[in-house]
Amino acid sequence: MQHFLHALLEGSRAALQSIRAHALRSSLTTLGIIIGVASVITVVAVMNGLSSSIRGQLDDLGSDMVTIRAYTTPEQELLGFRNKLRDEDYQLLKSRVKNVEDITATMPAFSMGLSVGYGRNSTQTQLVGADSSYQNVVRVYPQQGRFLSEEDDSKRRRVAFIGATVAKKLQMPVNPIGQYINLSGDWFRVIGMAEKRGSLFGFDQDNYIITPFSTAKALNGPDNLMVEISYRPKADADPKLIEQQIRQLLRHRAKLASDAPDHFEFVSAEKTKQQLDTVFNSITAVAAGVVSISLLVGGIGVMNIMLVSVTERTREIGIVKALGATPQFILLQFLVEALVLSLFGGVLGLMLGYLFAAIIAFSLPSMPGALVPLWAIGLSFGFTSLIGLVFGLAPAVKAARLQPIDALRYE
């Protein structure tokens, strides 16, 4: 053991002296490894930072809220058919499903192309019809004024709860409560403005107007009535049992055959996070695998230079062997040198990779900060060490097998 440690120490010292004596050659030798590690770290850091940011934004939405949306299969779309959830579906679930804190229905009365005006100013926004339960399910709270009430819905009042972006783009007063806005020719009185929520996936979460469900239904017409249903399970309830109950109720009401697909789907922040994690992990793995090819190229470069080094130092190897160095000592020395070269490239690659990722994150306004996970660092060093050992083995074996007399006579 002591002999091995001595050989390891001497081999490391000789390797570092060789690297220092041929600094330029050593740098060029490890260039492939530097580029490979830097590429892998850049890709992983950017994708991990983006994934972490999106997961954080989804956490803000609340992982316990579930939305039921109409779903049309590709085969049905080819036939020109489109499934819908209607107000009757919502009323059925509202009366039959008990293990939920609250349940609400929303109706996208118009798309993002709706024009809203105030004075001489106008902007494009999204109009949504909702009832008073929407506030408890979606967790949207007024910064000023109030949210919609049951009375607003029952009397079909022309009132509006607006997002902060709408008030800003229309240049409304600091306190917009009581002001009137024009929605495609209809006047609505502003009763509340929501707290600012920021952006999610690049979409403005504050550019919307909410009106009473009954009012939006009257504006949109009975033929275009289509809803989305959202709910929050109770803390002690089993979400899967609730989904099962809702599925049975909706399928029974739609009179679907047992082998027919659902005409709706469940969407939640938790499921979205799982799907995004799968996507990001797949993209990261594929991208890292592609750029890792340069690591193999770098390993071949290390092997070539080490073979040249063996040829250059043949006479030196002969002297060391004549003085009593064993083949194992020579083998260890050249393996350590290849390993040090690879790790040297790995360290520089790691630093450059994080630098490149930080520059990318800084240069793109909507891009979150770069985040390098510990597993990526460990994998990079582990892979570079493996490359050093694998590609340094052939030169080391060649050096260890040299006969002292032949080495000393080598010119």
Coordinates of C-alpha atoms in Angstrom, one line a residue:
M1 CA 0.0 0.0 0.0
Q2 CA 2.8 2.4 0.9
H3 CA 4.6 1.5 -2.4
F4 CA 1.3 2.3 -4.3
L5 CA 0.9 5.7 -2.5
H6 CA 4.5 6.5 -3.3
A7 CA 4.0 5.6 -6.9
L8 CA 0.8 7.7 -7.0
L9 CA 2.5 10.7 -5.5
E10 CA 5.5 10.5 -7.8
G11 CA 3.3 9.9 -10.8
S12 CA 1.2 12.9 -10.0
R13 CA 4.2 15.1 -9.5
A14 CA 5.7 13.9 -12.8
A15 CA 2.4 14.5 -14.6
L16 CA 2.0 18.0 -13.2
Q17 CA 5.6 18.8 -14.2
S18 CA 5.0 17.5 -17.7
I19 CA 1.8 19.6 -18.0
R20 CA 3.5 22.7 -16.8
A21 CA 6.5 22.2 -19.1
H22 CA 4.2 21.9 -22.1
A23 CA 1.4 24.2 -21.1
L24 CA 0.3 25.1 -24.6
R25 CA 0.2 21.5 -25.8
S26 CA -1.7 20.5 -22.6
S27 CA -4.3 23.2 -23.2
L28 CA -4.8 22.1 -26.9
T29 CA -4.9 18.5 -25.8
T30 CA -7.8 19.1 -23.4
L31 CA -9.6 21.5 -25.8
G32 CA -12.1 18.8 -26.9
I33 CA -12.8 18.0 -23.3
I34 CA -13.2 21.7 -22.4
I35 CA -15.6 22.2 -25.2
G36 CA -17.6 19.0 -24.4
V37 CA -17.9 19.8 -20.7
A38 CA -18.7 23.4 -21.3
S39 CA -21.5 22.5 -23.8
V40 CA -23.0 19.9 -21.5
I41 CA -23.0 22.3 -18.5
T42 CA -24.4 25.1 -20.6
V43 CA -27.3 23.0 -21.8
V44 CA -28.1 21.5 -18.4
A45 CA -27.8 24.8 -16.6
V46 CA -30.1 26.7 -18.9
M47 CA -32.7 23.9 -19.1
N48 CA -32.6 23.3 -15.3
G49 CA -32.9 27.0 -14.6
L50 CA -35.9 27.3 -17.0
S51 CA -37.5 24.2 -15.5
S52 CA -37.1 25.5 -12.0
S53 CA -38.6 28.8 -12.9
I54 CA -41.6 27.3 -14.5
R55 CA -42.2 24.9 -11.6
G56 CA -42.1 27.9 -9.2
Q57 CA -44.7 29.8 -11.4
L58 CA -46.9 26.7 -11.4
D59 CA -46.6 26.5 -7.6
D60 CA -48.0 30.0 -7.4
L61 CA -51.1 28.8 -9.2
G62 CA -51.6 26.2 -6.5
S63 CA -51.0 22.5 -7.1
D64 CA -54.4 21.4 -5.7
M65 CA -56.7 23.2 -8.2
V66 CA -58.0 20.9 -10.9
T67 CA -59.7 22.1 -14.1
I68 CA -62.0 20.0 -16.3
R69 CA -61.9 20.9 -20.0
A70 CA -63.6 19.6 -23.0
Y71 CA -61.4 17.1 -25.0
T72 CA -61.9 16.2 -28.6
T73 CA -59.9 13.2 -30.0
P74 CA -58.0 13.7 -33.3
E75 CA -60.4 11.3 -35.0
Q76 CA -63.4 13.4 -33.9
E77 CA -61.6 16.6 -35.1
L78 CA -61.1 15.0 -38.6
L79 CA -64.9 14.4 -38.7
G80 CA -65.5 18.1 -37.8
F81 CA -66.8 17.3 -34.4
R82 CA -66.0 19.2 -31.3
N83 CA -66.9 18.2 -27.7
K84 CA -68.1 20.8 -25.2
L85 CA -68.8 21.1 -21.5
R86 CA -71.9 23.1 -20.8
D87 CA -73.5 24.9 -17.9
E88 CA -75.7 21.8 -17.2
D89 CA -72.6 19.8 -16.6
Y90 CA -71.4 22.3 -14.1
Q91 CA -74.8 22.4 -12.3
L92 CA -74.7 18.6 -12.1
L93 CA -71.3 18.4 -10.6
K94 CA -72.1 21.3 -8.2
S95 CA -75.0 19.5 -6.8
R96 CA -73.6 16.0 -6.7
V97 CA -69.8 16.3 -5.9
K98 CA -69.4 17.0 -2.1
N99 CA -65.8 16.4 -1.3
V100 CA -64.6 19.7 -2.7
E101 CA -63.9 23.0 -1.0
D102 CA -65.5 24.9 -3.9
I103 CA -66.3 24.4 -7.5
T104 CA -66.8 27.0 -10.2
A105 CA -67.4 27.3 -14.0
T106 CA -65.8 29.8 -16.3
M107 CA -66.8 30.7 -19.8
P108 CA -64.3 32.3 -22.2
A109 CA -66.8 34.7 -23.7
F110 CA -64.4 36.1 -26.2
S111 CA -60.8 35.3 -27.3
M112 CA -57.8 37.6 -26.8
G113 CA -59.1 39.7 -29.7
L114 CA -61.7 41.5 -27.6
S115 CA -61.4 45.2 -27.7
V116 CA -62.0 47.2 -24.5
G117 CA -62.1 51.0 -24.4
Y118 CA -61.9 53.7 -21.8
G119 CA -62.2 57.3 -22.9
R120 CA -59.9 57.6 -26.0
N121 CA -57.8 54.6 -25.0
S122 CA -58.4 51.0 -26.1
T123 CA -56.6 47.6 -25.8
Q124 CA -57.0 43.9 -26.5
T125 CA -57.9 41.7 -23.6
Q126 CA -59.7 38.4 -22.6
L127 CA -63.2 38.4 -21.3
V128 CA -64.2 35.6 -19.0
G129 CA -67.6 34.8 -17.5
A130 CA -67.5 33.4 -13.9
D131 CA -69.5 33.2 -10.7
S132 CA -68.7 34.2 -7.2
S133 CA -67.0 30.8 -6.4
Y134 CA -64.3 31.6 -8.9
Q135 CA -62.5 33.7 -6.3
N136 CA -62.1 30.8 -3.8
V137 CA -61.1 28.2 -6.4
V138 CA -58.6 30.3 -8.4
R139 CA -57.4 32.3 -5.5
V140 CA -57.8 35.7 -7.2
Y141 CA -58.2 38.6 -4.8
P142 CA -59.0 42.3 -5.3
Q143 CA -56.4 44.9 -4.7
Q144 CA -59.1 47.5 -4.9
G145 CA -62.9 47.2 -4.7
R146 CA -64.5 43.8 -4.6
F147 CA -65.0 40.6 -6.5
L148 CA -68.3 39.4 -8.2
S149 CA -71.1 38.5 -5.9
E150 CA -74.0 36.0 -6.2
E151 CA -76.4 39.0 -6.6
D152 CA -74.3 40.3 -9.6
D153 CA -74.8 36.9 -11.3
S154 CA -78.5 36.5 -10.5
K155 CA -79.4 40.0 -11.7
R156 CA -77.1 39.8 -14.7
R157 CA -75.4 43.1 -13.8
R158 CA -73.1 44.8 -16.3
V159 CA -70.1 44.9 -13.9
A160 CA -66.5 44.0 -14.4
F161 CA -63.5 42.8 -12.3
I162 CA -60.4 43.8 -14.2
G163 CA -56.7 42.8 -14.1
A164 CA -53.9 45.3 -13.4
T165 CA -52.7 45.3 -17.0
V166 CA -56.1 46.4 -18.4
A167 CA -56.2 49.4 -16.0
K168 CA -52.6 50.3 -17.0
K169 CA -53.1 50.0 -20.8
L170 CA -56.3 52.0 -20.6
Q171 CA -54.6 54.6 -18.4
M172 CA -57.4 54.5 -15.9
P173 CA -57.2 56.4 -12.6
V174 CA -55.2 54.9 -9.7
N175 CA -58.5 53.9 -8.2
P176 CA -60.6 52.7 -11.2
I177 CA -63.6 51.6 -9.1
G178 CA -66.8 53.1 -10.4
Q179 CA -65.4 53.9 -13.9
Y180 CA -67.1 52.6 -17.0
I181 CA -65.4 50.6 -19.7
N182 CA -66.7 49.7 -23.2
L183 CA -66.7 46.0 -24.2
S184 CA -67.5 45.8 -27.9
G185 CA -70.3 48.4 -27.6
D186 CA -71.6 47.4 -24.1
W187 CA -70.8 49.5 -21.1
F188 CA -69.6 47.8 -17.8
R189 CA -69.0 49.4 -14.4
V190 CA -65.7 48.5 -12.8
I191 CA -66.2 47.0 -9.3
G192 CA -62.8 45.7 -8.5
M193 CA -59.2 45.4 -9.7
A194 CA -57.2 42.2 -9.0
E195 CA -53.8 41.9 -7.3
K196 CA -51.0 41.7 -9.8
R197 CA -49.8 38.1 -10.6
G198 CA -47.1 38.7 -13.3
S199 CA -46.3 36.5 -16.3
L200 CA -46.5 32.7 -16.7
F201 CA -44.8 31.1 -19.7
G202 CA -44.5 34.6 -21.2
F203 CA -48.3 35.2 -21.0
D204 CA -49.6 38.1 -19.0
Q205 CA -51.8 36.8 -16.2
D206 CA -53.2 40.3 -15.5
N207 CA -54.7 41.1 -18.9
Y208 CA -58.3 39.9 -18.4
I209 CA -61.8 41.1 -17.4
I210 CA -64.2 38.9 -15.4
T211 CA -67.9 39.5 -15.7
P212 CA -70.8 37.6 -14.1
F213 CA -71.4 34.2 -15.7
S214 CA -75.0 35.0 -16.6
T215 CA -74.0 38.3 -18.2
A216 CA -71.3 36.6 -20.3
K217 CA -73.8 33.9 -21.2
A218 CA -76.3 36.5 -22.5
L219 CA -73.5 38.3 -24.5
N220 CA -72.2 35.1 -26.0
G221 CA -75.5 33.5 -26.9
P222 CA -76.8 30.0 -26.1
D223 CA -75.3 28.4 -29.2
N224 CA -71.7 29.3 -28.2
L225 CA -72.0 28.4 -24.5
M226 CA -69.0 26.3 -23.5
V227 CA -67.5 26.2 -20.0
E228 CA -64.5 25.0 -18.1
I229 CA -65.1 23.6 -14.6
S230 CA -62.5 24.1 -11.8
Y231 CA -62.5 22.8 -8.3
R232 CA -60.3 22.3 -5.2
P233 CA -60.5 19.0 -3.3
K234 CA -60.9 19.1 0.5
A235 CA -57.7 18.6 2.4
D236 CA -58.8 15.1 3.7
A237 CA -60.4 14.0 0.4
D238 CA -58.8 11.6 -2.1
P239 CA -58.3 13.4 -5.4
K240 CA -58.5 10.2 -7.4
L241 CA -61.9 9.3 -5.9
I242 CA -63.2 12.7 -6.8
E243 CA -61.9 12.3 -10.4
Q244 CA -63.6 8.9 -10.6
Q245 CA -66.9 10.3 -9.4
I246 CA -66.8 13.2 -11.8
R247 CA -65.9 11.0 -14.7
Q248 CA -68.8 8.7 -14.0
L249 CA -71.3 11.6 -13.7
L250 CA -70.1 13.3 -16.9
R251 CA -70.0 10.1 -18.9
H252 CA -73.4 9.1 -17.7
R253 CA -74.9 12.5 -18.6
A254 CA -73.3 12.3 -22.0
K255 CA -74.6 8.7 -22.4
L256 CA -71.2 7.5 -23.6
A257 CA -70.6 3.8 -24.4
S258 CA -68.3 1.9 -22.1
D259 CA -65.6 1.8 -24.7
A260 CA -66.0 5.4 -25.8
P261 CA -63.2 7.9 -24.9
D262 CA -63.9 10.7 -22.4
H263 CA -65.1 13.9 -23.9
F264 CA -63.2 15.9 -21.2
E265 CA -59.8 15.9 -19.5
F266 CA -58.5 16.8 -16.1
V267 CA -55.7 19.4 -15.9
S268 CA -53.9 20.4 -12.8
A269 CA -50.7 22.3 -12.0
E270 CA -49.2 19.1 -10.5
K271 CA -49.8 17.1 -13.7
T272 CA -48.5 20.0 -15.8
K273 CA -45.3 20.1 -13.7
Q274 CA -44.8 16.3 -14.1
Q275 CA -45.3 16.6 -17.9
L276 CA -42.9 19.5 -18.1
D277 CA -40.3 17.7 -16.0
T278 CA -40.6 14.8 -18.4
V279 CA -40.2 17.0 -21.4
F280 CA -37.3 19.0 -20.0
N281 CA -35.5 15.9 -18.8
S282 CA -35.8 14.3 -22.2
I283 CA -34.6 17.5 -24.0
T284 CA -31.7 17.9 -21.6
A285 CA -30.7 14.2 -22.0
V286 CA -30.8 14.3 -25.8
A287 CA -29.0 17.7 -26.0
A288 CA -26.3 16.6 -23.4
G289 CA -25.9 13.3 -25.3
V290 CA -25.3 15.1 -28.6
V291 CA -22.8 17.5 -27.2
S292 CA -21.0 14.8 -25.3
I293 CA -19.7 13.5 -28.6
S294 CA -17.1 16.2 -28.3
L295 CA -16.0 14.6 -25.0
L296 CA -15.1 11.4 -26.9
V297 CA -13.2 13.5 -29.5
G298 CA -11.4 15.1 -26.6
G299 CA -10.5 11.7 -25.2
I300 CA -9.0 10.6 -28.5
G301 CA -7.0 13.8 -28.5
V302 CA -5.7 13.0 -25.0
M303 CA -4.7 9.5 -26.2
N304 CA -2.9 10.8 -29.2
I305 CA -0.9 13.4 -27.3
M306 CA 0.0 10.8 -24.6
L307 CA 1.2 8.4 -27.3
V308 CA 3.4 11.2 -28.6
S309 CA 4.6 11.9 -25.1
V310 CA 5.6 8.2 -24.7
T311 CA 7.6 8.5 -27.9
E312 CA 9.3 11.7 -26.8
R313 CA 10.1 10.4 -23.3
T314 CA 11.3 6.9 -24.4
R315 CA 14.9 7.6 -23.3
E316 CA 13.6 9.0 -20.0
I317 CA 11.5 5.9 -19.4
G318 CA 14.6 3.8 -20.0
I319 CA 16.6 5.7 -17.4
V320 CA 13.8 5.4 -14.8
K321 CA 13.5 1.7 -15.4
A322 CA 17.3 1.2 -15.2
L323 CA 17.2 2.9 -11.8
G324 CA 14.6 0.4 -10.6
A325 CA 11.2 1.7 -11.6
T326 CA 8.7 -1.1 -12.1
P327 CA 6.3 -1.4 -15.1
Q328 CA 3.5 -0.7 -12.6
F329 CA 5.1 2.6 -11.6
I330 CA 5.4 3.7 -15.3
L331 CA 1.9 2.6 -16.0
L332 CA 0.5 4.5 -13.0
Q333 CA 2.5 7.6 -13.9
F334 CA 1.1 7.9 -17.4
L335 CA -2.4 7.0 -16.3
V336 CA -2.2 9.8 -13.7
E337 CA -1.0 12.2 -16.3
A338 CA -3.9 11.4 -18.7
L339 CA -6.3 11.7 -15.7
V340 CA -4.9 15.0 -14.7
L341 CA -5.2 16.3 -18.2
S342 CA -8.8 15.2 -18.4
L343 CA -9.7 16.7 -15.1
F344 CA -7.9 19.9 -16.0
G345 CA -10.1 20.1 -19.1
G346 CA -13.2 19.3 -16.9
V347 CA -12.5 22.1 -14.5
L348 CA -12.1 24.7 -17.3
G349 CA -15.1 23.3 -19.1
L350 CA -17.2 23.6 -16.0
M351 CA -16.2 27.2 -15.5
L352 CA -16.8 28.2 -19.1
G353 CA -20.1 26.3 -19.2
Y354 CA -21.5 28.2 -16.2
L355 CA -20.2 31.4 -17.7
F356 CA -21.9 30.8 -21.1
A357 CA -25.1 29.8 -19.3
A358 CA -25.1 33.0 -17.2
I359 CA -24.5 35.1 -20.3
I360 CA -27.4 33.4 -22.1
A361 CA -29.7 33.9 -19.1
F362 CA -28.6 37.6 -18.8
S363 CA -29.0 38.4 -22.5
L364 CA -32.6 37.1 -22.7
P365 CA -35.0 39.3 -20.6
S366 CA -37.5 36.5 -20.1
M367 CA -34.9 33.9 -19.3
P368 CA -34.4 32.8 -15.7
G369 CA -31.0 32.5 -14.1
A370 CA -28.8 29.5 -14.9
L371 CA -28.8 26.7 -12.4
V372 CA -26.1 23.9 -12.4
P373 CA -27.3 20.9 -10.4
L374 CA -24.8 18.9 -8.4
W375 CA -25.4 15.8 -10.4
A376 CA -24.3 17.5 -13.5
I377 CA -21.0 18.6 -11.9
G378 CA -20.4 15.0 -10.5
L379 CA -21.3 13.5 -13.9
S380 CA -19.0 15.8 -15.8
F381 CA -16.0 15.0 -13.5
G382 CA -16.9 11.3 -13.5
F383 CA -17.1 11.2 -17.2
T384 CA -13.8 13.1 -17.7
S385 CA -12.1 10.9 -15.2
L386 CA -13.3 7.8 -17.1
I387 CA -12.1 9.3 -20.4
G388 CA -8.7 10.0 -18.9
L389 CA -8.4 6.4 -17.7
V390 CA -9.8 4.7 -20.8
F391 CA -7.9 6.8 -23.4
G392 CA -4.8 7.0 -21.2
L393 CA -4.5 3.3 -20.8
A394 CA -3.0 2.5 -24.3
P395 CA -0.2 5.0 -24.0
A396 CA 0.5 3.9 -20.4
V397 CA 0.6 0.2 -21.3
K398 CA 3.0 1.1 -24.2
A399 CA 5.3 3.0 -21.8
A400 CA 5.2 0.2 -19.2
R401 CA 6.2 -2.5 -21.8
L402 CA 9.3 -0.7 -23.0
Q403 CA 12.5 -2.6 -22.4
P404 CA 15.1 -0.5 -20.6
I405 CA 18.0 -1.4 -23.0
D406 CA 15.8 -0.6 -26.1
A407 CA 14.6 2.7 -24.4
L408 CA 18.1 3.8 -23.6
R409 CA 19.3 3.2 -27.1
Y410 CA 16.3 5.1 -28.6
E411 CA 17.2 8.4 -30.4

